[in-house]
Amino acid sequence: MTAPPPPTSPFGTVFAPKMTVSRWKDGAWSTPDLVDVGPMPFHPATHVFHYGSACFEGLKAHRGHDDVVRIFRLDRHAARMQQSADLLMLPQPGEAMLSQMVVDAVAANKDHVPQAPGSLYLRPTLIGTEPNIGAAGTPSKEALLYVLCSPVGDYFAGGVRPLKIAIETEHPRTTPAFGRVKCGANYVMALGITQRAKKALGVDQVLFAPDGDVQETGASNFLLLDDTRIVTKALDESFLHGVTRDSILTLARDLGYTVEERDVSVDEVIAWAAKGEAALSGTAAVMSSVGTLVYRGEEIPVGGGGIGPNATKLRQALTALHVGKAEDRHGWTRAV
């Protein structure tokens, strides 16, 4: 079968036909099943609807230049999901079971992995399913784990292009308790702020920098780059510890860049824009250049306002690993 082209539909709106499912009850996980993707019935009192007992992951499988399908950094994503489950008082799926469910889901949908630069976006999801509206102060005694697959193209409409980003200094992106947990509560605080900025300013995303302390955008980590350095906020509890961020920083060190993980101020970002580059990193965004910052009503070009050469260099280094064109020196890919 010829691999399909990347979808042109909005990111995450097309789904492959199969998913893997396991249920947790009486203190144990069921043997995972492979089932058809479709609506799932839940009782109106299901714990997740009332008390937010849900977390998820986002990773990708890529079709290589050699037609081999490879999952990128599965172990790191599985570990992060276990951490999220622990912090949300959900039952932790074992690393071996979770990883195998991802592998089995990809294998079952292998014919739906599009050609590069498309990919199969993978969404392991864990929710509390006990029907109990009186359980505000107790964890769900039942849970559901499933792995959904979505053939995707570019995350940002218009493909690879310089992004326009507004800087927000009054409001945090999320609450500190959920900053490093990949769950709905991590994202929902930023939603209204981001949508209003998109409507009023025509931006692609919002960079959150409460009191001038740069954190991240609504769904991506933020980096400053030049020909010798990468500067990004040091990991703390306020934002998600991105796997793509870690991958980019590792590849940057391999390529001879100096990596600085430290506090970054809005003033530094504005000063950097005059001569350097800025970029967003994430599983969905990959590595996307920022061409314009909007701050206090002023549009500020970053570098020349286009796609930065260093961001391009690092994006190409990362995507070469995705499709098997570069040596996997760090053992990040798993062939299916």
Short mmCIF file of C-alpha atoms in Angstrom, two decimals:
data_model
loop_
_atom_site.label_atom_id
_atom_site.label_comp_id
_atom_site.label_asym_id
_atom_site.label_seq_id
_atom_site.Cartn_x
_atom_site.Cartn_y
_atom_site.Cartn_z
CA MET A 1 0.00 0.00 0.00
CA THR A 2 1.23 3.51 -0.84
CA ALA A 3 1.51 5.69 2.25
CA PRO A 4 -1.13 8.43 2.38
CA PRO A 5 -0.12 12.09 2.03
CA PRO A 6 -0.26 14.36 5.07
CA PRO A 7 -3.85 15.37 5.86
CA THR A 8 -4.93 18.91 5.05
CA SER A 9 -7.61 18.92 7.76
CA PRO A 10 -6.91 20.81 11.00
CA PHE A 11 -4.43 19.09 13.31
CA GLY A 12 -6.02 16.35 15.41
CA THR A 13 -9.39 16.14 13.64
CA VAL A 14 -8.77 12.97 11.60
CA PHE A 15 -8.58 9.61 13.39
CA ALA A 16 -7.18 6.21 12.50
CA PRO A 17 -9.69 3.35 12.85
CA LYS A 18 -8.21 1.35 15.75
CA MET A 19 -7.25 2.09 19.36
CA THR A 20 -6.02 0.11 22.34
CA VAL A 21 -7.96 0.06 25.63
CA SER A 22 -7.42 -1.18 29.18
CA ARG A 23 -9.62 -0.75 32.27
CA TRP A 24 -8.55 -0.47 35.91
CA LYS A 25 -10.88 -1.97 38.49
CA ASP A 26 -10.42 -3.70 41.83
CA GLY A 27 -6.80 -2.59 41.89
CA ALA A 28 -5.70 -4.17 38.60
CA TRP A 29 -5.48 -3.40 34.89
CA SER A 30 -7.34 -5.57 32.39
CA THR A 31 -5.50 -7.17 29.49
CA PRO A 32 -5.41 -4.44 26.79
CA ASP A 33 -7.76 -4.86 23.85
CA LEU A 34 -7.60 -3.54 20.30
CA VAL A 35 -10.98 -2.01 19.41
CA ASP A 36 -12.63 0.17 16.79
CA VAL A 37 -12.53 3.92 17.39
CA GLY A 38 -15.97 5.25 18.17
CA PRO A 39 -18.19 6.83 20.81
CA MET A 40 -17.88 5.40 24.33
CA PRO A 41 -20.83 5.39 26.77
CA PHE A 42 -20.23 6.91 30.21
CA HIS A 43 -22.54 7.38 33.17
CA PRO A 44 -23.40 11.06 33.80
CA ALA A 45 -21.80 10.72 37.25
CA THR A 46 -18.44 9.59 35.85
CA HIS A 47 -15.65 10.97 38.02
CA VAL A 48 -13.73 12.68 35.19
CA PHE A 49 -16.70 14.87 34.24
CA HIS A 50 -16.97 16.36 37.73
CA TYR A 51 -13.51 16.30 39.27
CA GLY A 52 -11.09 16.51 36.34
CA SER A 53 -9.47 13.12 36.87
CA ALA A 54 -7.74 12.94 33.50
CA CYS A 55 -4.28 13.15 32.00
CA PHE A 56 -2.83 12.42 28.58
CA GLU A 57 0.29 12.36 26.45
CA GLY A 58 1.15 13.52 22.95
CA LEU A 59 3.84 11.82 20.86
CA LYS A 60 4.32 10.83 17.24
CA ALA A 61 5.11 7.92 14.97
CA HIS A 62 6.88 8.88 11.74
CA ARG A 63 7.16 7.06 8.41
CA GLY A 64 10.82 7.01 7.44
CA HIS A 65 12.46 7.53 4.07
CA ASP A 66 12.96 3.73 4.17
CA ASP A 67 9.20 3.18 4.84
CA VAL A 68 9.95 2.07 8.42
CA VAL A 69 7.55 3.54 11.00
CA ARG A 70 9.33 4.81 14.12
CA ILE A 71 7.86 6.06 17.41
CA PHE A 72 9.84 8.96 18.87
CA ARG A 73 10.89 8.92 22.54
CA LEU A 74 8.21 6.53 23.73
CA ASP A 75 9.97 5.82 27.04
CA ARG A 76 10.14 9.50 28.00
CA HIS A 77 6.46 10.04 27.24
CA ALA A 78 5.45 6.94 29.19
CA ALA A 79 7.42 8.16 32.20
CA ARG A 80 5.80 11.59 32.02
CA MET A 81 2.33 10.04 31.89
CA GLN A 82 3.12 7.97 34.98
CA GLN A 83 4.18 11.18 36.73
CA SER A 84 0.97 12.96 35.69
CA ALA A 85 -1.15 10.02 36.89
CA ASP A 86 0.62 10.01 40.24
CA LEU A 87 0.12 13.76 40.78
CA LEU A 88 -3.60 13.46 39.87
CA MET A 89 -4.14 10.40 42.09
CA LEU A 90 -4.96 8.17 39.12
CA PRO A 91 -3.69 4.57 38.89
CA GLN A 92 -0.31 4.51 37.19
CA PRO A 93 -0.13 2.24 34.14
CA GLY A 94 3.06 0.18 34.10
CA GLU A 95 5.68 1.42 31.63
CA ALA A 96 5.75 -1.93 29.82
CA MET A 97 1.95 -2.11 29.42
CA LEU A 98 1.59 1.52 28.37
CA SER A 99 4.42 1.30 25.87
CA GLN A 100 3.05 -1.91 24.38
CA MET A 101 -0.41 -0.34 24.04
CA VAL A 102 1.17 2.52 22.06
CA VAL A 103 3.14 0.10 19.89
CA ASP A 104 0.07 -2.06 19.25
CA ALA A 105 -2.03 0.98 18.34
CA VAL A 106 0.59 2.15 15.85
CA ALA A 107 0.97 -1.34 14.38
CA ALA A 108 -2.80 -1.65 13.90
CA ASN A 109 -2.92 1.74 12.13
CA LYS A 110 0.35 1.45 10.25
CA ASP A 111 -1.25 1.99 6.85
CA HIS A 112 -2.57 5.33 8.09
CA VAL A 113 0.85 6.79 8.97
CA PRO A 114 1.24 9.53 6.34
CA GLN A 115 4.31 10.39 4.33
CA ALA A 116 6.70 12.94 5.80
CA PRO A 117 6.34 15.71 6.82
CA GLY A 118 3.08 14.22 8.10
CA SER A 119 3.00 11.81 11.03
CA LEU A 120 0.71 9.75 13.23
CA TYR A 121 -0.02 11.74 16.38
CA LEU A 122 -0.55 9.46 19.39
CA ARG A 123 -2.76 10.37 22.32
CA PRO A 124 -2.58 7.99 25.31
CA THR A 125 -5.37 9.10 27.66
CA LEU A 126 -6.17 8.10 31.25
CA ILE A 127 -9.46 9.04 32.91
CA GLY A 128 -11.26 8.27 36.17
CA THR A 129 -14.48 6.41 35.38
CA GLU A 130 -16.12 5.64 38.74
CA PRO A 131 -19.77 6.83 38.69
CA ASN A 132 -19.70 8.86 41.90
CA ILE A 133 -20.57 12.55 42.25
CA GLY A 134 -19.71 12.43 45.95
CA ALA A 135 -16.05 11.71 45.33
CA ALA A 136 -14.68 15.27 45.28
CA GLY A 137 -12.18 14.37 47.99
CA THR A 138 -11.33 10.82 46.93
CA PRO A 139 -9.69 9.29 43.84
CA SER A 140 -11.72 7.38 41.30
CA LYS A 141 -11.84 3.66 42.08
CA GLU A 142 -12.10 2.86 38.38
CA ALA A 143 -10.18 4.14 35.36
CA LEU A 144 -9.87 3.80 31.60
CA LEU A 145 -6.64 3.98 29.60
CA TYR A 146 -6.75 4.22 25.81
CA VAL A 147 -4.41 5.14 22.95
CA LEU A 148 -5.95 7.13 20.10
CA CYS A 149 -4.13 7.75 16.80
CA SER A 150 -4.54 10.76 14.51
CA PRO A 151 -2.85 11.21 11.10
CA VAL A 152 -1.65 14.83 11.05
CA GLY A 153 0.11 17.42 8.94
CA ASP A 154 1.41 20.77 10.19
CA TYR A 155 0.19 22.04 13.56
CA PHE A 156 0.01 25.70 12.54
CA ALA A 157 -2.21 26.63 9.60
CA GLY A 158 -0.18 27.60 6.56
CA GLY A 159 2.64 25.11 7.16
CA VAL A 160 6.18 26.04 8.11
CA ARG A 161 6.24 29.83 8.42
CA PRO A 162 7.33 32.52 10.90
CA LEU A 163 4.84 32.85 13.75
CA LYS A 164 3.36 35.95 15.35
CA ILE A 165 3.35 35.78 19.15
CA ALA A 166 1.79 38.11 21.72
CA ILE A 167 3.50 38.57 25.09
CA GLU A 168 1.20 38.39 28.13
CA THR A 169 2.67 39.73 31.40
CA GLU A 170 -0.36 39.94 33.70
CA HIS A 171 -1.69 36.41 33.78
CA PRO A 172 0.09 33.05 34.24
CA ARG A 173 -0.46 30.33 31.67
CA THR A 174 -1.75 27.90 34.30
CA THR A 175 -1.83 27.28 38.05
CA PRO A 176 1.52 26.24 39.54
CA ALA A 177 0.07 22.95 40.82
CA PHE A 178 -0.64 21.83 37.25
CA GLY A 179 2.28 23.42 35.41
CA ARG A 180 4.16 20.18 34.75
CA VAL A 181 1.12 17.87 34.59
CA LYS A 182 -0.13 17.09 31.09
CA CYS A 183 -3.85 17.43 31.69
CA GLY A 184 -6.75 19.66 30.75
CA ALA A 185 -6.22 21.88 33.79
CA ASN A 186 -2.74 22.67 32.46
CA TYR A 187 -4.16 24.19 29.29
CA VAL A 188 -7.60 25.60 30.03
CA MET A 189 -6.51 28.79 31.84
CA ALA A 190 -4.64 29.93 28.73
CA LEU A 191 -7.51 29.24 26.34
CA GLY A 192 -9.55 32.42 26.74
CA ILE A 193 -6.49 34.68 26.85
CA THR A 194 -5.10 33.04 23.70
CA GLN A 195 -8.37 33.21 21.77
CA ARG A 196 -8.89 36.88 22.63
CA ALA A 197 -5.34 37.69 21.53
CA LYS A 198 -5.82 35.82 18.26
CA LYS A 199 -8.99 37.78 17.54
CA ALA A 200 -7.67 41.19 18.59
CA LEU A 201 -4.06 40.97 17.41
CA GLY A 202 -4.02 38.30 14.69
CA VAL A 203 -1.38 36.26 16.52
CA ASP A 204 -0.74 32.53 16.37
CA GLN A 205 -0.05 32.08 20.08
CA VAL A 206 0.56 33.88 23.37
CA LEU A 207 3.84 33.79 25.31
CA PHE A 208 3.04 33.89 29.01
CA ALA A 209 5.43 35.93 31.12
CA PRO A 210 3.72 36.87 34.40
CA ASP A 211 5.53 39.81 36.03
CA GLY A 212 8.05 39.68 33.19
CA ASP A 213 9.17 36.07 33.86
CA VAL A 214 9.01 34.20 30.55
CA GLN A 215 7.42 30.73 30.85
CA GLU A 216 5.97 29.18 27.67
CA THR A 217 3.14 29.61 25.20
CA GLY A 218 -0.23 27.91 25.50
CA ALA A 219 1.08 24.64 24.12
CA SER A 220 4.82 24.95 23.40
CA ASN A 221 8.12 25.69 25.10
CA PHE A 222 9.94 28.90 24.13
CA LEU A 223 13.61 29.25 23.12
CA LEU A 224 15.99 32.04 22.14
CA LEU A 225 18.71 31.17 19.61
CA ASP A 226 21.71 32.65 17.86
CA ASP A 227 24.67 31.14 16.03
CA THR A 228 26.31 29.87 19.24
CA ARG A 229 23.70 29.70 22.00
CA ILE A 230 20.26 28.52 23.00
CA VAL A 231 18.64 30.18 26.00
CA THR A 232 15.47 28.85 27.61
CA LYS A 233 13.78 28.90 30.98
CA ALA A 234 15.11 26.35 33.46
CA LEU A 235 12.68 23.58 34.35
CA ASP A 236 10.42 24.32 37.31
CA GLU A 237 6.86 23.58 38.42
CA SER A 238 5.27 26.38 36.37
CA PHE A 239 5.39 24.78 32.91
CA LEU A 240 5.44 21.49 31.06
CA HIS A 241 8.77 19.69 30.79
CA GLY A 242 8.66 19.20 27.04
CA VAL A 243 10.15 16.10 25.47
CA THR A 244 10.79 18.01 22.22
CA ARG A 245 12.47 20.76 24.27
CA ASP A 246 14.78 18.18 25.81
CA SER A 247 15.48 16.66 22.39
CA ILE A 248 16.30 20.05 20.83
CA LEU A 249 18.64 20.99 23.66
CA THR A 250 20.43 17.65 23.43
CA LEU A 251 20.86 17.97 19.65
CA ALA A 252 22.02 21.57 20.09
CA ARG A 253 24.78 20.43 22.44
CA ASP A 254 25.73 17.73 19.92
CA LEU A 255 26.05 20.45 17.28
CA GLY A 256 28.27 22.63 19.44
CA TYR A 257 25.77 25.18 20.76
CA THR A 258 26.04 26.43 24.33
CA VAL A 259 22.78 25.77 26.17
CA GLU A 260 21.69 28.10 28.97
CA GLU A 261 18.74 26.98 31.11
CA ARG A 262 17.88 29.91 33.39
CA ASP A 263 15.35 32.64 34.08
CA VAL A 264 14.52 34.75 31.03
CA SER A 265 12.91 38.18 31.25
CA VAL A 266 10.67 39.94 28.75
CA ASP A 267 13.27 42.69 28.50
CA GLU A 268 15.86 40.12 27.43
CA VAL A 269 13.50 38.67 24.83
CA ILE A 270 12.86 42.12 23.34
CA ALA A 271 16.58 42.92 23.25
CA TRP A 272 17.36 39.50 21.75
CA ALA A 273 14.82 40.04 18.95
CA ALA A 274 16.98 42.78 17.43
CA LYS A 275 19.71 40.35 16.41
CA GLY A 276 18.78 36.78 17.32
CA GLU A 277 16.05 34.21 16.79
CA ALA A 278 13.16 32.84 18.81
CA ALA A 279 11.27 29.58 18.36
CA LEU A 280 8.59 27.34 19.82
CA SER A 281 9.20 23.65 20.42
CA GLY A 282 6.72 20.86 21.01
CA THR A 283 5.54 17.50 19.70
CA ALA A 284 2.89 19.22 17.58
CA ALA A 285 4.81 22.40 16.74
CA VAL A 286 8.15 20.54 16.24
CA MET A 287 10.47 23.60 15.99
CA SER A 288 8.72 26.72 14.70
CA SER A 289 10.37 30.11 14.22
CA VAL A 290 8.87 33.23 15.75
CA GLY A 291 8.94 36.11 13.24
CA THR A 292 7.08 38.79 15.20
CA LEU A 293 6.44 39.63 18.85
CA VAL A 294 3.50 41.80 19.89
CA TYR A 295 4.19 43.66 23.13
CA ARG A 296 2.35 46.66 24.57
CA GLY A 297 0.67 47.32 21.26
CA GLU A 298 3.90 47.28 19.25
CA GLU A 299 4.90 44.69 16.66
CA ILE A 300 8.57 43.78 17.06
CA PRO A 301 10.29 41.75 14.31
CA VAL A 302 12.52 38.92 15.50
CA GLY A 303 15.77 38.94 13.53
CA GLY A 304 14.68 39.63 9.98
CA GLY A 305 11.10 38.59 10.69
CA GLY A 306 11.46 35.33 8.79
CA ILE A 307 12.35 31.71 9.53
CA GLY A 308 15.63 31.67 11.46
CA PRO A 309 18.59 29.67 10.11
CA ASN A 310 19.45 28.19 13.51
CA ALA A 311 15.86 27.12 14.17
CA THR A 312 15.87 25.57 10.69
CA LYS A 313 19.13 23.76 11.40
CA LEU A 314 17.81 22.27 14.62
CA ARG A 315 14.43 21.40 13.13
CA GLN A 316 16.18 19.54 10.31
CA ALA A 317 18.39 17.68 12.79
CA LEU A 318 15.30 16.59 14.70
CA THR A 319 13.21 15.60 11.69
CA ALA A 320 16.15 13.67 10.21
CA LEU A 321 15.97 11.47 13.31
CA HIS A 322 12.21 11.11 12.93
CA VAL A 323 12.52 9.63 9.44
CA GLY A 324 15.68 7.60 9.96
CA LYS A 325 18.00 9.79 7.89
CA ALA A 326 20.32 10.47 10.84
CA GLU A 327 22.03 8.09 13.23
CA ASP A 328 19.97 7.60 16.40
CA ARG A 329 22.88 8.16 18.79
CA HIS A 330 20.63 8.55 21.83
CA GLY A 331 18.33 5.57 21.25
CA TRP A 332 15.23 7.72 20.91
CA THR A 333 13.31 5.87 18.20
CA ARG A 334 11.44 2.56 18.28
CA ALA A 335 10.61 0.84 15.01
CA VAL A 336 7.19 -0.77 14.66
#
